[in-house]
mmCIF file of N, CA, C and O in Angstrom:
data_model
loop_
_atom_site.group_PDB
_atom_site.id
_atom_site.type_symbol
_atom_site.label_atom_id
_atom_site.label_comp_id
_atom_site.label_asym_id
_atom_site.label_seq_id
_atom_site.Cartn_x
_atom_site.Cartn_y
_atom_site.Cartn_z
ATOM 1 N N UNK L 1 101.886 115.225 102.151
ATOM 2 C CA UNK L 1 103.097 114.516 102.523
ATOM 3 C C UNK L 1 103.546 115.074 103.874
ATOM 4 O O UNK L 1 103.818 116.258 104.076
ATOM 5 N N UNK L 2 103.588 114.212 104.664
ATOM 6 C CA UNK L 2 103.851 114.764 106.411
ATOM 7 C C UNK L 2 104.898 113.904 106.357
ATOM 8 O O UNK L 2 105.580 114.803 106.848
ATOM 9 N N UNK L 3 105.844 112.821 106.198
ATOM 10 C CA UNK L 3 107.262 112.297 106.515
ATOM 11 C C UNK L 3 107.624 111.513 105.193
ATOM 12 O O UNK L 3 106.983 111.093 104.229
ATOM 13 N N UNK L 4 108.805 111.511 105.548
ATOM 14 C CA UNK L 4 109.641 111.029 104.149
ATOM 15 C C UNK L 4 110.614 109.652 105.115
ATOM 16 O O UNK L 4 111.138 109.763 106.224
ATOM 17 N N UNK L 5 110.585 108.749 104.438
ATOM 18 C CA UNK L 5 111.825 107.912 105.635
ATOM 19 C C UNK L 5 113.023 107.323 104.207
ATOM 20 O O UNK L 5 112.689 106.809 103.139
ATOM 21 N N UNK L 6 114.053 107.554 104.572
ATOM 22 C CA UNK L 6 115.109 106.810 103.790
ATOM 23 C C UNK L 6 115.385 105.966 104.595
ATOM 24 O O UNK L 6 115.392 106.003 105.825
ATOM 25 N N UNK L 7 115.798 104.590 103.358
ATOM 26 C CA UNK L 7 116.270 103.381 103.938
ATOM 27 C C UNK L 7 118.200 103.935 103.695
ATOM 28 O O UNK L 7 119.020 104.557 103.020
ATOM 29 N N UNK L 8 117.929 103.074 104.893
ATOM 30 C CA UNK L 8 119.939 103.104 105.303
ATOM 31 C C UNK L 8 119.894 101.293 105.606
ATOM 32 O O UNK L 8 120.634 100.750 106.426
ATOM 33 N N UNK L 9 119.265 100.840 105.084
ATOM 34 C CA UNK L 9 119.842 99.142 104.944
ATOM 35 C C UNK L 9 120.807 98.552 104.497
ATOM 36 O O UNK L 9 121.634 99.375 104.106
ATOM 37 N N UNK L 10 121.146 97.486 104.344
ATOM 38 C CA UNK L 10 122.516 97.074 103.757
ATOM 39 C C UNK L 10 122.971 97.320 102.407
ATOM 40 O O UNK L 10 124.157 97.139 102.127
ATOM 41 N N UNK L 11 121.800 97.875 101.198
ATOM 42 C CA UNK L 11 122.350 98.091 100.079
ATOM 43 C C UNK L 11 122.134 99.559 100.243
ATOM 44 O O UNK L 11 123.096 100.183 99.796
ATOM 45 N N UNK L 12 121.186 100.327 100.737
ATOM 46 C CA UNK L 12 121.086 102.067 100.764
ATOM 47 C C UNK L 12 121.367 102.515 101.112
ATOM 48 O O UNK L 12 121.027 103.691 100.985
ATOM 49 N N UNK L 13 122.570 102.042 102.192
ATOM 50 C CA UNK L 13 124.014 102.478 102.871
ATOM 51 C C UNK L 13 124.645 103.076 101.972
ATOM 52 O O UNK L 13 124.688 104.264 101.653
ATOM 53 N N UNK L 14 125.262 101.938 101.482
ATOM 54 C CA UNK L 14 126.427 102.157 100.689
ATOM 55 C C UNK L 14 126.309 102.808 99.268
ATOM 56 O O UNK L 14 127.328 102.911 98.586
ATOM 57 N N UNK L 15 124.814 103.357 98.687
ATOM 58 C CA UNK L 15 124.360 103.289 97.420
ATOM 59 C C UNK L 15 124.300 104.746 97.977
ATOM 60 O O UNK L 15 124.532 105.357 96.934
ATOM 61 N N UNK L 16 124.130 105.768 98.999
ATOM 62 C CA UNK L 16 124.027 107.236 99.054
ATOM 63 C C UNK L 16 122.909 107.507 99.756
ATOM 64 O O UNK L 16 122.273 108.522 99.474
ATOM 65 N N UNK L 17 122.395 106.473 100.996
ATOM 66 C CA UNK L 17 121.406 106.693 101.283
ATOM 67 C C UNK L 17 121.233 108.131 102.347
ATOM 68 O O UNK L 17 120.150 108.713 102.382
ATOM 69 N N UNK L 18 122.548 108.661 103.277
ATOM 70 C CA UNK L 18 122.605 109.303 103.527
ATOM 71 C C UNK L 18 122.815 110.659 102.791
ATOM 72 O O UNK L 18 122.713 111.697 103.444
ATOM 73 N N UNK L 19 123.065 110.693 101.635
ATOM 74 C CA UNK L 19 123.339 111.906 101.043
ATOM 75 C C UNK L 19 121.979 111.936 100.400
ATOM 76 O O UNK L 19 121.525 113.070 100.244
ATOM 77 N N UNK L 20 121.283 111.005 100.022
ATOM 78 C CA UNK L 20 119.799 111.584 100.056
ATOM 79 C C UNK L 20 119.045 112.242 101.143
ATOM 80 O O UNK L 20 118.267 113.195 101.179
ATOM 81 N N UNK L 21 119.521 111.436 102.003
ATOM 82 C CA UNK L 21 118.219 112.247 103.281
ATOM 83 C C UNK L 21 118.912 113.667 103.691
ATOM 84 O O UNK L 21 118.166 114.509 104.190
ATOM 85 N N UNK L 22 120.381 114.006 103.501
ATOM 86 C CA UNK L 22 120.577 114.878 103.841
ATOM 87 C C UNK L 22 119.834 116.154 102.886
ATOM 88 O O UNK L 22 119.497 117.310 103.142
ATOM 89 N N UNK L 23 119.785 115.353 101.759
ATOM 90 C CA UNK L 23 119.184 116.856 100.543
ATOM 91 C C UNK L 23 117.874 117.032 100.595
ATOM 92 O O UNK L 23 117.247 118.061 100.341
ATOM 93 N N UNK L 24 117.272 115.461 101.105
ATOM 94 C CA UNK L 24 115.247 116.104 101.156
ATOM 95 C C UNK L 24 115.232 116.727 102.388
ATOM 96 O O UNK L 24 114.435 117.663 102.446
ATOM 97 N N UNK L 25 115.971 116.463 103.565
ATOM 98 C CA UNK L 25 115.983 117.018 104.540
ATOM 99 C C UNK L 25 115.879 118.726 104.794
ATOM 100 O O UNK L 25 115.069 119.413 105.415
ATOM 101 N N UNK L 26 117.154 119.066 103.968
ATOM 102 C CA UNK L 26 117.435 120.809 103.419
ATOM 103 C C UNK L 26 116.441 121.148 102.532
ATOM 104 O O UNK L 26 116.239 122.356 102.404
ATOM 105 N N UNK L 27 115.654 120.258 101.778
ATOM 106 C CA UNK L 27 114.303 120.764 100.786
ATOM 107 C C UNK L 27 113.583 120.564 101.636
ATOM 108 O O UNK L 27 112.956 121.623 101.591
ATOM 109 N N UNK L 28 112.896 119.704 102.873
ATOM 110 C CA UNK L 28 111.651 120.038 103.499
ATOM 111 C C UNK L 28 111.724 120.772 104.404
ATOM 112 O O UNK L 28 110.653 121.106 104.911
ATOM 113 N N UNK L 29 112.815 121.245 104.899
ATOM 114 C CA UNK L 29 113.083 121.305 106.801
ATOM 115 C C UNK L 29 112.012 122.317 107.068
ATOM 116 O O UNK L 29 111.192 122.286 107.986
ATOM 117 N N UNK L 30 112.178 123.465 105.872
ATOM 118 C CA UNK L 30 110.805 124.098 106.594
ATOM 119 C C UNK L 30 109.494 124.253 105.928
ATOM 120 O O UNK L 30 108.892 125.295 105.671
ATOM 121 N N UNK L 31 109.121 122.870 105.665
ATOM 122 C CA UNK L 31 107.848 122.655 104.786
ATOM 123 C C UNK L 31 106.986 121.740 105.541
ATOM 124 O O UNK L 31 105.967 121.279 105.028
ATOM 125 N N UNK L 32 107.434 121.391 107.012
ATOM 126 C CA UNK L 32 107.201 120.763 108.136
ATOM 127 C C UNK L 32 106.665 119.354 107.477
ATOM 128 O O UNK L 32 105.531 118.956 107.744
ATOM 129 N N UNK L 33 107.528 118.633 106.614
ATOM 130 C CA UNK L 33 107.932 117.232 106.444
ATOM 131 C C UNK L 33 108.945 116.879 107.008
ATOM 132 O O UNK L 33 109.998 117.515 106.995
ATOM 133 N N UNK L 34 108.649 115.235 107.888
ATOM 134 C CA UNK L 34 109.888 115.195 108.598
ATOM 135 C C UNK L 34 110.782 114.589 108.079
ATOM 136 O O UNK L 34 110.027 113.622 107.983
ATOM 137 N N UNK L 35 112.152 114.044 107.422
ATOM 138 C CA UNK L 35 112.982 113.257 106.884
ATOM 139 C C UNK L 35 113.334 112.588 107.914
ATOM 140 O O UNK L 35 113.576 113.156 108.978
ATOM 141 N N UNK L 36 113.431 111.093 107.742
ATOM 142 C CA UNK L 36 113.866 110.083 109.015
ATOM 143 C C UNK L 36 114.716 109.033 108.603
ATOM 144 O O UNK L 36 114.579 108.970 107.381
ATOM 145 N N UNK L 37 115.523 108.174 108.978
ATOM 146 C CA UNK L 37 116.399 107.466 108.421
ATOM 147 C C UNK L 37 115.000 106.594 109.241
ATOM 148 O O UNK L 37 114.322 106.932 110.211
ATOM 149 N N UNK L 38 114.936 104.946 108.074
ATOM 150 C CA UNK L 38 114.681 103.916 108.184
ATOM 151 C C UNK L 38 115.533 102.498 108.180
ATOM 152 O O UNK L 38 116.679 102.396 107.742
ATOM 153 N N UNK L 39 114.506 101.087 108.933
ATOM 154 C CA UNK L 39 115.716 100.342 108.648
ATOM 155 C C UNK L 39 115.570 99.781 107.123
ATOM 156 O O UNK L 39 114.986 100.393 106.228
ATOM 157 N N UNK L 40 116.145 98.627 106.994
ATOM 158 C CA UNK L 40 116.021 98.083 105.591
ATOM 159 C C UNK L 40 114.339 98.261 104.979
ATOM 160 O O UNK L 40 113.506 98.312 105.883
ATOM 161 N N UNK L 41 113.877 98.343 103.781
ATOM 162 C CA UNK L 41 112.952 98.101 103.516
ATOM 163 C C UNK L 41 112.041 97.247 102.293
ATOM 164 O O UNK L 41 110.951 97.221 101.722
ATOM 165 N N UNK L 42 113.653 96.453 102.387
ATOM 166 C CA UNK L 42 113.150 94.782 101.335
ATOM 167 C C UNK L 42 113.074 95.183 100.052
ATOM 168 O O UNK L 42 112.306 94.748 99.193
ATOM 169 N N UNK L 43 114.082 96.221 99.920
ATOM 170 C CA UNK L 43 114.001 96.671 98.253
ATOM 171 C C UNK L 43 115.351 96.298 98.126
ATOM 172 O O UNK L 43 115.409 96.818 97.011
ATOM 173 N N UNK L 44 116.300 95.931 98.256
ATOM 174 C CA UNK L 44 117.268 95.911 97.966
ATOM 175 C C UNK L 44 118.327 96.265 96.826
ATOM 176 O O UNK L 44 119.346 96.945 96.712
ATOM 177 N N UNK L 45 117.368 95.264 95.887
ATOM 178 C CA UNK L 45 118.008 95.287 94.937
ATOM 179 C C UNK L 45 117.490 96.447 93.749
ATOM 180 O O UNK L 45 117.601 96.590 92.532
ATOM 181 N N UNK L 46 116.914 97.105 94.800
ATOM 182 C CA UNK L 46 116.432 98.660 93.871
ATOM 183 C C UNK L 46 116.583 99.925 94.704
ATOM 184 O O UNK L 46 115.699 100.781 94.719
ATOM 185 N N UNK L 47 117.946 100.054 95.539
ATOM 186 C CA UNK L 47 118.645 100.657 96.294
ATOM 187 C C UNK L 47 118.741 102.255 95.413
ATOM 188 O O UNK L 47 119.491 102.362 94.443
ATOM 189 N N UNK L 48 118.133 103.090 95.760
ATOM 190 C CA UNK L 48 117.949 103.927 97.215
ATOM 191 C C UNK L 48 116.767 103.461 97.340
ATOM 192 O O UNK L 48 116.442 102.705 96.425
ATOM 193 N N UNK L 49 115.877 103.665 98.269
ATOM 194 C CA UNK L 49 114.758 103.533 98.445
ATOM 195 C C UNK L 49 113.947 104.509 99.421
ATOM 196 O O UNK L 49 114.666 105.157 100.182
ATOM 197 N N UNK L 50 112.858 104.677 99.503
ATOM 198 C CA UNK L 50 112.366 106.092 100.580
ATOM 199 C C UNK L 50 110.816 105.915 100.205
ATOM 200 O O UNK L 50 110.167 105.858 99.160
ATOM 201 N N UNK L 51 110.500 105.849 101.826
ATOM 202 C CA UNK L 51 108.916 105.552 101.666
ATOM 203 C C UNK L 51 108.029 107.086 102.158
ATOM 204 O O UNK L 51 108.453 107.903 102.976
ATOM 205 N N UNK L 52 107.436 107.122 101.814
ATOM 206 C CA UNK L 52 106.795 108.659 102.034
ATOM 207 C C UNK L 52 105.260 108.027 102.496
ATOM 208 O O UNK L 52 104.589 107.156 101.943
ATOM 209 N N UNK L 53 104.946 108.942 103.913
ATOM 210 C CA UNK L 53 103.761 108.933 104.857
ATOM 211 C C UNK L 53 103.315 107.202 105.252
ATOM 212 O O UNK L 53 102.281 106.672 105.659
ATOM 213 N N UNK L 54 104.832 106.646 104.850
ATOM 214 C CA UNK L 54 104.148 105.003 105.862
ATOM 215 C C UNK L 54 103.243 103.764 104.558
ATOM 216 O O UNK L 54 102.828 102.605 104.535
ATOM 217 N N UNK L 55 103.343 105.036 103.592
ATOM 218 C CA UNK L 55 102.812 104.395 102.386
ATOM 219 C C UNK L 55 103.744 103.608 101.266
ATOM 220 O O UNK L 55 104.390 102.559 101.242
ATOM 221 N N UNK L 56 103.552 104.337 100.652
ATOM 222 C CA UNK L 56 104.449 103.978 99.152
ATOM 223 C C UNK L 56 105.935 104.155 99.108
ATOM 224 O O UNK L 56 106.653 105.151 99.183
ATOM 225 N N UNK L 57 106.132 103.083 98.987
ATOM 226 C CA UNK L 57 108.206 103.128 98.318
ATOM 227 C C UNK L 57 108.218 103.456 97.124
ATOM 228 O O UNK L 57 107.436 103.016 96.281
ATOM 229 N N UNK L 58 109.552 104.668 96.823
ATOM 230 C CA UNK L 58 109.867 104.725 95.472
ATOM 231 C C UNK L 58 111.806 104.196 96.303
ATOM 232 O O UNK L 58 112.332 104.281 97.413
ATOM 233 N N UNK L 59 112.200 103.695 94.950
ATOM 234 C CA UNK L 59 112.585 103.248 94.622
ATOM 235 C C UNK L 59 113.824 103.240 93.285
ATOM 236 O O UNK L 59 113.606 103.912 92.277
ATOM 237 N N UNK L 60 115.162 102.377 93.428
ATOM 238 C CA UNK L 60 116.337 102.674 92.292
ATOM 239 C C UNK L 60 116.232 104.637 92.488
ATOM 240 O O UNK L 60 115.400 105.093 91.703
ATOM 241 N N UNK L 61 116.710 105.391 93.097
ATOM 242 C CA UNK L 61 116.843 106.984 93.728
ATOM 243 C C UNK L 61 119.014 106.455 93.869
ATOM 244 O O UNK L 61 119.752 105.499 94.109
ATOM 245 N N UNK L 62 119.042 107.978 93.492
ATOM 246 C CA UNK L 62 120.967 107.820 93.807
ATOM 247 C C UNK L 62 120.981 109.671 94.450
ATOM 248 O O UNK L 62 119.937 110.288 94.662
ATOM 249 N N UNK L 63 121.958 110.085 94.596
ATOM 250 C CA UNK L 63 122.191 111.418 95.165
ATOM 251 C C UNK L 63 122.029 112.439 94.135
ATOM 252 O O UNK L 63 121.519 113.548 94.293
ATOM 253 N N UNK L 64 122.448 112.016 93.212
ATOM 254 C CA UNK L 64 122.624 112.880 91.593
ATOM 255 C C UNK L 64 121.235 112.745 91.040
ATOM 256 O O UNK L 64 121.035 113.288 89.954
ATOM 257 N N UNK L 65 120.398 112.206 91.525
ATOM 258 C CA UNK L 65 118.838 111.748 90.563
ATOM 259 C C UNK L 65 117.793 112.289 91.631
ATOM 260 O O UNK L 65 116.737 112.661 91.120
ATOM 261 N N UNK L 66 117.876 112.409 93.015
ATOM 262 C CA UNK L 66 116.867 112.765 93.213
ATOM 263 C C UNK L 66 116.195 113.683 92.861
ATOM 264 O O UNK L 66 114.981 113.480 92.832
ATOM 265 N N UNK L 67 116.625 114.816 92.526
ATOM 266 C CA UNK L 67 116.232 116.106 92.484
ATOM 267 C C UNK L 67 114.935 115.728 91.056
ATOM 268 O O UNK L 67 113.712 115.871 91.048
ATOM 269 N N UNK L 68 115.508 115.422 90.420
ATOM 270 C CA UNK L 68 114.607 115.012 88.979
ATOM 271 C C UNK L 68 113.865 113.906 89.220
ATOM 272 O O UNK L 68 112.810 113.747 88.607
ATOM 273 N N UNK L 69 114.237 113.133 89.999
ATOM 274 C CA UNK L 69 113.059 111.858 90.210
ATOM 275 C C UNK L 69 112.523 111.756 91.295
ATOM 276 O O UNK L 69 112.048 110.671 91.630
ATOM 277 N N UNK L 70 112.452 113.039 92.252
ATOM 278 C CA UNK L 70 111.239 112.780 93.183
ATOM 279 C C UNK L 70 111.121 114.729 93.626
ATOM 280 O O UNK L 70 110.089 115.315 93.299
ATOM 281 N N UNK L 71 112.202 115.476 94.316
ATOM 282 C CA UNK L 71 112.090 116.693 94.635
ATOM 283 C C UNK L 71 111.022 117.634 93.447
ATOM 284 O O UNK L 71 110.025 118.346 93.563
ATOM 285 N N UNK L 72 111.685 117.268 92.573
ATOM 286 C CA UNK L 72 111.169 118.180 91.514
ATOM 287 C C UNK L 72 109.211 117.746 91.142
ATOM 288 O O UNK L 72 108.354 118.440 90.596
ATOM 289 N N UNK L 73 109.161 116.878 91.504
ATOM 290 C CA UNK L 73 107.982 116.868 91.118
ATOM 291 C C UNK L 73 107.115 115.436 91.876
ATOM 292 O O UNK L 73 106.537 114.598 91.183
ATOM 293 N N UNK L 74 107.172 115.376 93.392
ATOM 294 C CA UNK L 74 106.991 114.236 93.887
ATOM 295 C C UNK L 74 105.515 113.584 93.793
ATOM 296 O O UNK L 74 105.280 112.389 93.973
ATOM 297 N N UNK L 75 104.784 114.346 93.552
ATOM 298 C CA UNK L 75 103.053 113.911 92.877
ATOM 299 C C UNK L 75 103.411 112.816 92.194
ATOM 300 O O UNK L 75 103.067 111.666 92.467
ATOM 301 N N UNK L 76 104.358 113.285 90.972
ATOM 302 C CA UNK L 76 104.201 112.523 89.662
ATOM 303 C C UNK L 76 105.007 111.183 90.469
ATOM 304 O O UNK L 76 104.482 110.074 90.567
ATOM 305 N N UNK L 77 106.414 111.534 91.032
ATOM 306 C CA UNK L 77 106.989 109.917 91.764
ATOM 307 C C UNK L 77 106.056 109.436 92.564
ATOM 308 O O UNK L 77 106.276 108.256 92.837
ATOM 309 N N UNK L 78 105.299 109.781 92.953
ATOM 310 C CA UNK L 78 104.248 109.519 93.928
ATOM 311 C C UNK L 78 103.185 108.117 93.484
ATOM 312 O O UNK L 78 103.068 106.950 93.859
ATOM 313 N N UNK L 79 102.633 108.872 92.631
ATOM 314 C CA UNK L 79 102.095 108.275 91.614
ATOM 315 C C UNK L 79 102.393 107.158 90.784
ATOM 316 O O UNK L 79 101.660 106.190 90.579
ATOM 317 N N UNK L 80 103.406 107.346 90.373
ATOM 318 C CA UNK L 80 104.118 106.197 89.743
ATOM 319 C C UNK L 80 104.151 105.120 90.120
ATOM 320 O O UNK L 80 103.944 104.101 89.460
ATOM 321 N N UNK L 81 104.489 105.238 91.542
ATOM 322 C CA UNK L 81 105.049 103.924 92.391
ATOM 323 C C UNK L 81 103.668 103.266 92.944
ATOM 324 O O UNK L 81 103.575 102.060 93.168
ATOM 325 N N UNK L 82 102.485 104.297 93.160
ATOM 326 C CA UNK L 82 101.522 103.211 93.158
ATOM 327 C C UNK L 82 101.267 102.806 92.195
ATOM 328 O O UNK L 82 101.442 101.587 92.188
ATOM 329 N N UNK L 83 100.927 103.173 91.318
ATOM 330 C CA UNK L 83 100.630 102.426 90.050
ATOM 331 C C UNK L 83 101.478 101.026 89.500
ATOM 332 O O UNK L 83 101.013 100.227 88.687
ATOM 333 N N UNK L 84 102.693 100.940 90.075
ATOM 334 C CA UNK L 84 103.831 100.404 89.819
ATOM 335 C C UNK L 84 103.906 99.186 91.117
ATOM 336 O O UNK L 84 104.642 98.205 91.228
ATOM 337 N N UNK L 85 102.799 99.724 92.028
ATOM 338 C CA UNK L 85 102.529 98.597 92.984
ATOM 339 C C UNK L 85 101.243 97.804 93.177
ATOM 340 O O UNK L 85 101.151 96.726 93.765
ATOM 341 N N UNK L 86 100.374 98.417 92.660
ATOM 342 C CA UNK L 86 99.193 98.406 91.580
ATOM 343 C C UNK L 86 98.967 96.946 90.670
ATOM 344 O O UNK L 86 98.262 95.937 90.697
ATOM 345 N N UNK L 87 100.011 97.531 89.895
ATOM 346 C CA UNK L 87 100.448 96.026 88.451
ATOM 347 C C UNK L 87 100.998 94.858 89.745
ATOM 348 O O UNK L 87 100.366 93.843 90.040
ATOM 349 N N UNK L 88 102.134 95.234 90.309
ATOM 350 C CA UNK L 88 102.695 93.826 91.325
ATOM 351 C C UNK L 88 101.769 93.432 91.660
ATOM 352 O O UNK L 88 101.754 92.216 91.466
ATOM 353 N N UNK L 89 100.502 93.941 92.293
ATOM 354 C CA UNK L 89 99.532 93.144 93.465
ATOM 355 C C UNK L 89 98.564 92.176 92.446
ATOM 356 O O UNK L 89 98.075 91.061 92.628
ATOM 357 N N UNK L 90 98.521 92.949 91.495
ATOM 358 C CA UNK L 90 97.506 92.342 90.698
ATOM 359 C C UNK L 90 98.052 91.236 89.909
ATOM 360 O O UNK L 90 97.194 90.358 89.818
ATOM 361 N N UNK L 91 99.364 90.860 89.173
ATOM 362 C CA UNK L 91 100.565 90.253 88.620
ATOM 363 C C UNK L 91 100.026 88.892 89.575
ATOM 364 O O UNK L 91 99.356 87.893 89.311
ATOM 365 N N UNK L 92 100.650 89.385 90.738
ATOM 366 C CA UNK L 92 100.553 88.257 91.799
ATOM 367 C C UNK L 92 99.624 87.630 92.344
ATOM 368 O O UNK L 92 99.743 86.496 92.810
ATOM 369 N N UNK L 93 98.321 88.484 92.345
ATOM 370 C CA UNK L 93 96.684 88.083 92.046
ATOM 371 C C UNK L 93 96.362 86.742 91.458
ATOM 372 O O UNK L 93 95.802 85.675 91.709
ATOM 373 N N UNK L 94 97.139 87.499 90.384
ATOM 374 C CA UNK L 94 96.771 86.206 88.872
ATOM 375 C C UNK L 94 97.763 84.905 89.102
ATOM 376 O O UNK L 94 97.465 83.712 89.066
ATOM 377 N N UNK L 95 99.029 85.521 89.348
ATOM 378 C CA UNK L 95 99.497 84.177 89.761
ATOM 379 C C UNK L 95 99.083 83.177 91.084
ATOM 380 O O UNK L 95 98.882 81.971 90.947
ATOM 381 N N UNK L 96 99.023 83.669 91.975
ATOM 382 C CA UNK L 96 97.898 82.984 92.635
ATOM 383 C C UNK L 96 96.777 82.391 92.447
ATOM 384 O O UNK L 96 96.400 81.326 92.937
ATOM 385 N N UNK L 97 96.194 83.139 91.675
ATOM 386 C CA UNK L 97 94.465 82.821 91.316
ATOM 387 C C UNK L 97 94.589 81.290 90.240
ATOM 388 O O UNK L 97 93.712 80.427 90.200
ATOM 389 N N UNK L 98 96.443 81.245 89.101
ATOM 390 C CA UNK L 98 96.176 80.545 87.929
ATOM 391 C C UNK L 98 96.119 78.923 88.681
ATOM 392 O O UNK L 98 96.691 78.460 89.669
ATOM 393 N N UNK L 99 95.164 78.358 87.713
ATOM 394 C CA UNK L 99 95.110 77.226 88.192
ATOM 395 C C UNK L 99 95.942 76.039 87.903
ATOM 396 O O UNK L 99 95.560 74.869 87.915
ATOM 397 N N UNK L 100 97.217 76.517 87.622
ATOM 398 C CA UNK L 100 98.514 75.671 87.833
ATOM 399 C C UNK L 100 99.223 75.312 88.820
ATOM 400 O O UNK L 100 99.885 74.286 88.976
ATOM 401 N N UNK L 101 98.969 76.725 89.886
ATOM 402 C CA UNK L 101 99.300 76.627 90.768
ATOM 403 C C UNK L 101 98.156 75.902 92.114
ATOM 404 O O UNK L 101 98.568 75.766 93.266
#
């Protein structure tokens, strides 16, 4: 993990997006990960949001939760969210592929 970006978009504003980046910020600063504010990143409605190395969004994050749902053990959030993007691509595969459409 070389950068972390929080969204500060129109819902991860107001949902604590800055009081997240301020806390991964103080957990990486000297683990030479960079924390960066981002713009929106089309999650909206699963506000906080924070994409790590340009890759994977995790996602629904508040100020009081990060620590347990990503600091504490970010492999496993890591993980999750591909897997969790994984099922979408493939979901949407099939809906594409069905021949109803």
């Amino acid at each position: 993990m070389k950068k972390i970006a929080v969204c500060h978009g129109k819902s991860c504003g107001p949902a604590g997006s800055a009081l997240i980046r301020e806390r991964l910020d103080k957990e990486y600063a000297n683990k030479g990960i960079d924390v960066v504010v981002r713009d929106c990143c089309g999650r909206c409605e699963h506000s906080v949001s924070i994409q790590v190395d340009d890759d994977v969004i995790i996602s629904d994050l508040a100020p009081a939760s990060i620590g347990n749902r990503f600091i504490d053990d970010p492999d496993a959030a890591i993980m999750q969210a591909q897997q969790e993007q994984t099922k979408a691509i493939e979901k949407l595969d099939a809906a594409l592929n069905d021949e109803l459409v």
